[in-house]
CSV table of C-alpha atoms in Angstrom, one decimal:
chain,number,residue,atom,x,y,z
H,1,ARG,CA,-11.0,12.8,93.9
H,2,PRO,CA,-11.8,12.7,97.7
H,3,THR,CA,-13.5,9.3,97.1
H,4,LEU,CA,-10.4,8.1,95.2
H,5,CYS,CA,-8.1,9.1,98.0
H,6,LEU,CA,-10.3,7.3,100.5
H,7,LEU,CA,-10.1,4.1,98.4
H,8,LEU,CA,-6.4,4.3,98.2
H,9,THR,CA,-5.9,4.8,101.9
H,10,ASP,CA,-8.1,1.7,102.6
H,11,GLN,CA,-6.0,-0.5,100.4
H,12,ILE,CA,-3.2,-2.6,102.0
H,13,PRO,CA,0.2,-2.8,100.4
H,14,THR,CA,0.7,-5.3,97.6
H,15,LEU,CA,4.1,-6.9,97.6
H,16,THR,CA,6.1,-9.2,95.3
H,17,LYS,CA,4.1,-12.3,94.2
H,18,PRO,CA,5.1,-15.8,95.5
H,19,THR,CA,7.4,-17.9,93.3
H,20,LEU,CA,7.9,-21.7,92.9
H,21,ALA,CA,11.1,-23.2,94.3
H,22,THR,CA,13.8,-23.8,91.8
H,23,SER,CA,13.5,-26.8,89.6
H,24,ALA,CA,16.8,-28.1,91.0
H,25,LEU,CA,14.9,-29.1,94.1
H,26,GLY,CA,13.6,-32.7,93.5
H,27,GLY,CA,9.8,-33.1,93.4
H,28,PHE,CA,9.0,-29.4,93.5
H,29,ILE,CA,5.8,-30.2,91.7
H,30,THR,CA,4.0,-33.5,92.2
H,31,ALA,CA,0.5,-34.8,91.5
H,32,SER,CA,-0.8,-33.3,94.8
H,33,THR,CA,1.8,-30.8,96.1
H,34,PHE,CA,4.1,-28.0,95.0
H,35,VAL,CA,6.9,-26.1,96.7
H,36,LEU,CA,7.1,-22.3,97.2
H,37,GLU,CA,9.9,-20.1,98.2
H,38,GLN,CA,9.3,-18.6,101.7
H,39,PRO,CA,8.4,-14.9,101.8
H,40,ARG,CA,11.8,-13.9,103.2
H,41,CYS,CA,12.4,-10.1,103.2
H,42,THR,CA,8.9,-9.5,101.9
H,43,PHE,CA,6.9,-8.3,104.9
H,44,THR,CA,7.9,-5.8,107.6
H,45,GLY,CA,6.3,-4.9,110.9
H,46,PRO,CA,5.8,-6.5,114.3
H,47,GLN,CA,7.3,-9.9,114.7
H,48,ASP,CA,4.0,-11.4,115.9
H,49,THR,CA,2.2,-10.5,112.6
H,50,VAL,CA,0.7,-13.7,111.3
H,51,ILE,CA,1.5,-14.6,107.7
H,52,TRP,CA,-1.1,-16.9,105.9
H,53,LEU,CA,-0.9,-18.7,102.6
H,54,VAL,CA,-4.0,-18.4,100.5
H,55,VAL,CA,-4.6,-21.2,97.9
H,56,ALA,CA,-7.4,-20.5,95.4
H,57,ARG,CA,-8.7,-21.5,92.0
H,58,PRO,CA,-8.1,-18.8,89.4
H,59,GLU,CA,-11.8,-18.0,89.1
H,60,ALA,CA,-11.9,-17.0,92.8
H,61,VAL,CA,-9.0,-14.5,92.6
H,62,PRO,CA,-10.9,-11.5,91.2
H,63,SER,CA,-13.5,-11.5,94.0
H,64,PHE,CA,-11.3,-12.8,96.9
H,65,ASN,CA,-12.2,-11.1,100.2
H,66,ASN,CA,-9.3,-10.6,102.6
H,67,SER,CA,-11.7,-9.9,105.5
H,68,VAL,CA,-13.0,-13.5,105.7
H,69,LYS,CA,-11.3,-15.1,108.7
H,70,PRO,CA,-9.0,-18.1,108.4
H,71,GLY,CA,-10.6,-21.3,109.6
H,72,SER,CA,-14.1,-20.1,108.8
H,73,PRO,CA,-16.3,-22.4,106.6
H,74,ALA,CA,-15.6,-20.1,103.6
H,75,ARG,CA,-11.8,-20.6,104.1
H,76,ALA,CA,-11.7,-24.3,105.2
H,77,PHE,CA,-9.6,-26.8,103.4
H,78,GLN,CA,-12.3,-29.5,103.8
H,79,GLN,CA,-14.8,-27.3,101.8
H,80,PHE,CA,-12.3,-26.5,99.1
H,81,LEU,CA,-13.9,-27.0,95.6
H,82,ASN,CA,-17.2,-27.8,97.3
H,83,SER,CA,-18.7,-24.7,98.9
H,84,THR,CA,-15.5,-22.5,98.5
H,85,LEU,CA,-12.8,-22.0,95.9
H,86,ALA,CA,-10.1,-20.8,98.3
H,87,TYR,CA,-8.7,-21.8,101.7
H,88,MET,CA,-6.0,-20.5,104.0
H,89,THR,CA,-3.2,-22.5,105.5
H,90,LEU,CA,0.5,-22.6,106.7
H,91,ASN,CA,0.1,-19.8,109.2
H,92,THR,CA,3.2,-18.6,111.1
H,93,THR,CA,4.5,-15.4,112.5
H,94,LEU,CA,6.8,-13.0,110.8
H,95,LEU,CA,9.5,-14.0,113.3
H,96,ASN,CA,9.8,-17.3,111.4
H,97,TYR,CA,10.7,-15.5,108.1
H,98,PRO,CA,13.9,-13.7,109.2
H,99,CYS,CA,15.8,-11.6,106.7
H,100,PRO,CA,18.3,-12.4,105.3
H,101,LYS,CA,18.3,-16.2,105.5
H,102,LYS,CA,21.2,-18.0,107.0
H,103,PRO,CA,23.7,-19.7,104.6
H,104,GLY,CA,22.7,-23.2,103.7
H,105,GLU,CA,19.2,-22.8,105.3
H,106,ILE,CA,16.3,-24.4,103.4
H,107,THR,CA,13.7,-21.7,102.9
H,108,VAL,CA,10.8,-23.4,101.1
H,109,LEU,CA,7.2,-24.4,101.9
H,110,ARG,CA,5.6,-27.5,100.5
H,111,VAL,CA,1.9,-26.9,99.9
H,112,GLY,CA,-0.3,-30.1,100.2
H,113,SER,CA,2.0,-32.1,102.5
H,114,GLU,CA,-0.4,-33.0,105.3
H,115,THR,CA,-2.6,-36.1,104.9
H,116,SER,CA,-3.8,-36.8,108.5
H,117,CYS,CA,-6.1,-33.8,108.6
H,118,THR,CA,-7.7,-34.0,105.2
H,119,SER,CA,-11.1,-35.0,106.5
H,120,ASP,CA,-10.8,-33.5,110.0
H,121,ALA,CA,-13.3,-30.7,110.4
H,122,ASN,CA,-11.4,-29.6,113.5
H,123,ARG,CA,-8.4,-28.7,111.3
H,124,PRO,CA,-9.9,-26.2,108.8
H,125,THR,CA,-6.5,-24.8,108.1
H,126,CYS,CA,-5.1,-28.2,107.1
H,127,ASN,CA,-2.3,-28.1,104.5
H,128,GLY,CA,-3.9,-31.1,102.8
H,129,PRO,CA,-3.1,-32.6,99.4
H,130,LEU,CA,-4.5,-30.7,96.5
H,131,PRO,CA,-7.5,-32.6,95.0
H,132,ASN,CA,-6.7,-32.2,91.3
H,133,PRO,CA,-4.1,-30.8,88.8
H,134,GLY,CA,-5.5,-27.3,89.1
H,135,PRO,CA,-4.4,-24.8,88.1
H,136,TYR,CA,-4.1,-22.9,91.4
H,137,GLN,CA,-3.0,-19.4,92.4
H,138,VAL,CA,-1.5,-18.5,95.7
H,139,LYS,CA,-0.6,-15.4,97.7
H,140,PHE,CA,0.7,-14.5,101.2
H,141,LEU,CA,-1.6,-12.4,103.5
H,142,ALA,CA,-0.4,-10.7,106.7
H,143,LEU,CA,-2.9,-10.3,109.5
H,144,ASN,CA,-2.4,-8.2,112.6
H,145,GLY,CA,-5.0,-9.8,114.9
H,146,SER,CA,-7.9,-10.2,112.4
H,147,GLU,CA,-7.0,-7.1,110.3
H,148,PRO,CA,-5.2,-7.6,106.9
H,149,VAL,CA,-2.2,-5.3,106.9
H,150,ALA,CA,-0.2,-6.5,103.8
H,151,GLU,CA,-0.4,-9.0,101.0
H,152,THR,CA,1.6,-10.2,98.1
H,153,ALA,CA,0.3,-10.2,94.5
H,154,TRP,CA,-1.2,-13.5,93.3
H,155,SER,CA,1.2,-16.0,91.8
H,156,ASP,CA,1.1,-17.2,88.3
H,157,PRO,CA,-1.2,-20.2,87.7
H,158,ILE,CA,0.4,-23.4,89.0
H,159,THR,CA,-0.5,-26.8,87.4
H,160,LEU,CA,0.3,-30.0,89.0
H,161,ARG,CA,1.6,-33.2,87.3
H,162,THR,CA,-0.7,-35.8,86.0
H,163,ALA,CA,0.0,-39.5,85.4
H,164,LYS,CA,-0.3,-40.6,81.7
H,165,PRO,CA,-2.9,-43.4,81.2
H,166,PRO,CA,-1.7,-46.5,79.4
H,167,SER,CA,-3.9,-45.7,76.4
H,168,SER,CA,-1.9,-42.5,75.8
H,169,ILE,CA,1.3,-44.5,75.0
H,170,PRO,CA,1.9,-44.7,71.3
H,171,GLY,CA,1.1,-48.1,69.8
H,172,LYS,CA,4.4,-48.4,67.9
H,173,GLY,CA,6.4,-47.7,71.0
H,174,SER,CA,4.3,-50.2,72.9
H,175,GLY,CA,5.0,-52.8,70.2
H,176,ARG,CA,8.7,-52.4,70.6
H,177,SER,CA,8.4,-52.6,74.4
H,178,ALA,CA,6.4,-55.8,74.2
H,179,GLY,CA,8.9,-57.3,71.7
H,180,MET,CA,11.8,-56.4,74.0
H,181,ILE,CA,9.9,-58.0,77.0
H,182,ALA,CA,9.2,-61.2,75.0
H,183,LEU,CA,12.9,-61.4,73.8
H,184,THR,CA,14.1,-60.9,77.4
H,185,SER,CA,11.8,-63.6,78.7
H,186,ILE,CA,13.0,-66.1,76.0
H,187,LEU,CA,16.7,-65.4,76.7
H,188,SER,CA,16.1,-65.7,80.4
H,189,ILE,CA,14.5,-69.2,79.9
H,190,LEU,CA,17.3,-70.3,77.6
H,191,PHE,CA,19.9,-69.1,80.1
H,192,ALA,CA,18.1,-71.0,82.9
H,193,ILE,CA,18.1,-74.2,80.8
H,194,LEU,CA,21.7,-73.8,80.0
H,195,LEU,CA,22.6,-73.2,83.6
H,196,ALA,CA,20.7,-76.3,84.7
H,197,GLY,CA,22.5,-78.4,82.1
H,198,LEU,CA,25.9,-77.2,83.3
H,199,VAL,CA,25.0,-78.0,86.9
H,200,ALA,CA,23.8,-81.5,85.9
H,201,MET,CA,27.0,-82.2,83.9
H,202,LEU,CA,29.1,-81.1,86.9
H,203,VAL,CA,27.2,-83.4,89.2
H,204,TRP,CA,27.3,-86.4,86.8
H,205,GLY,CA,31.0,-85.8,86.2
H,206,SER,CA,31.8,-85.8,89.9
H,207,ASP,CA,29.9,-89.0,90.4
H,208,VAL,CA,31.7,-90.8,87.5
H,209,GLY,CA,35.1,-89.6,88.6
H,210,GLY,CA,34.5,-90.8,92.1
H,211,GLY,CA,33.4,-94.2,90.9
H,212,SER,CA,36.3,-94.8,88.6
H,213,SER,CA,38.7,-93.9,91.4
H,214,THR,CA,37.6,-96.9,93.4
H,215,PHE,CA,38.4,-99.3,90.5
H,216,SER,CA,41.7,-97.7,89.7
H,217,LYS,CA,42.8,-97.9,93.3
H,218,PRO,CA,45.7,-100.3,93.4
H,219,GLU,CA,45.2,-103.4,95.5
H,220,ALA,CA,47.3,-103.8,98.6
H,221,VAL,CA,50.2,-106.2,98.0
H,222,THR,CA,51.5,-108.2,100.9
H,223,VAL,CA,55.2,-109.0,100.5
H,224,ARG,CA,56.5,-111.7,102.7
H,225,ARG,CA,60.0,-111.4,103.9
H,226,TYR,CA,62.3,-114.3,103.6
H,227,ASN,CA,65.6,-114.7,105.3
H,228,THR,CA,68.3,-115.7,102.9
H,229,HIS,CA,70.4,-118.7,104.0
H,230,HIS,CA,74.0,-118.9,102.8
H,231,VAL,CA,74.9,-122.1,101.1
H,232,TYR,CA,78.5,-123.3,101.7
H,233,ASP,CA,80.3,-125.6,99.4
H,234,GLN,CA,80.6,-129.0,100.8
H,235,PRO,CA,84.0,-130.4,100.9
H,236,ALA,CA,84.7,-133.0,98.3
H,237,ALA,CA,84.3,-136.5,99.4
H,238,ARG,CA,87.5,-138.0,100.1
H,239,LEU,CA,88.0,-141.2,98.3
């Protein structure tokens, strides 16, 4: 029993596990990122306590060691899935997770959003894009200096989206799609021919109309003006 008590006192508090952001948030899971709710009202203690996010493959969860320092080769993003199965990122102080949150405030974290530091060995805590669909598990770990003081439980496994290869599209559906594309192309060509014909007719009609108007134009008629002279009856010749 004394040994059991010793083990219990050496353990740090385990708090509520992280959760994904609501599905109403657009793009909350992509091919290389996912979005978590911030750990608001989860940790208590000094405001300068540093909260880290641990991202791990499920097989690394049972043997994960909280004492390994963030930024060390065993916790570097650039070594993830090579020499290590877990890394630590998104560090911030407890001050930045106030409780309760303000109305209308966005309180989420996007994991995998940094692309500039993916290969930068000087940024071992890079929040880089996740390399494959996973699955992954995450937890928040609170450090006071270098000492772990509290942690959340591990999240449920998180699997990212994958793009479907063209070969996975059913053949029947593909046939209908190809048929629709062909029909659309034919109709487009016919419409273009019809439109060109209409334009040609309008141009030809305007030319003919303009030419006929020159022939139908009445010629100018010059009317000479004559002064009318009155003719008086001559008196009868006197015999």
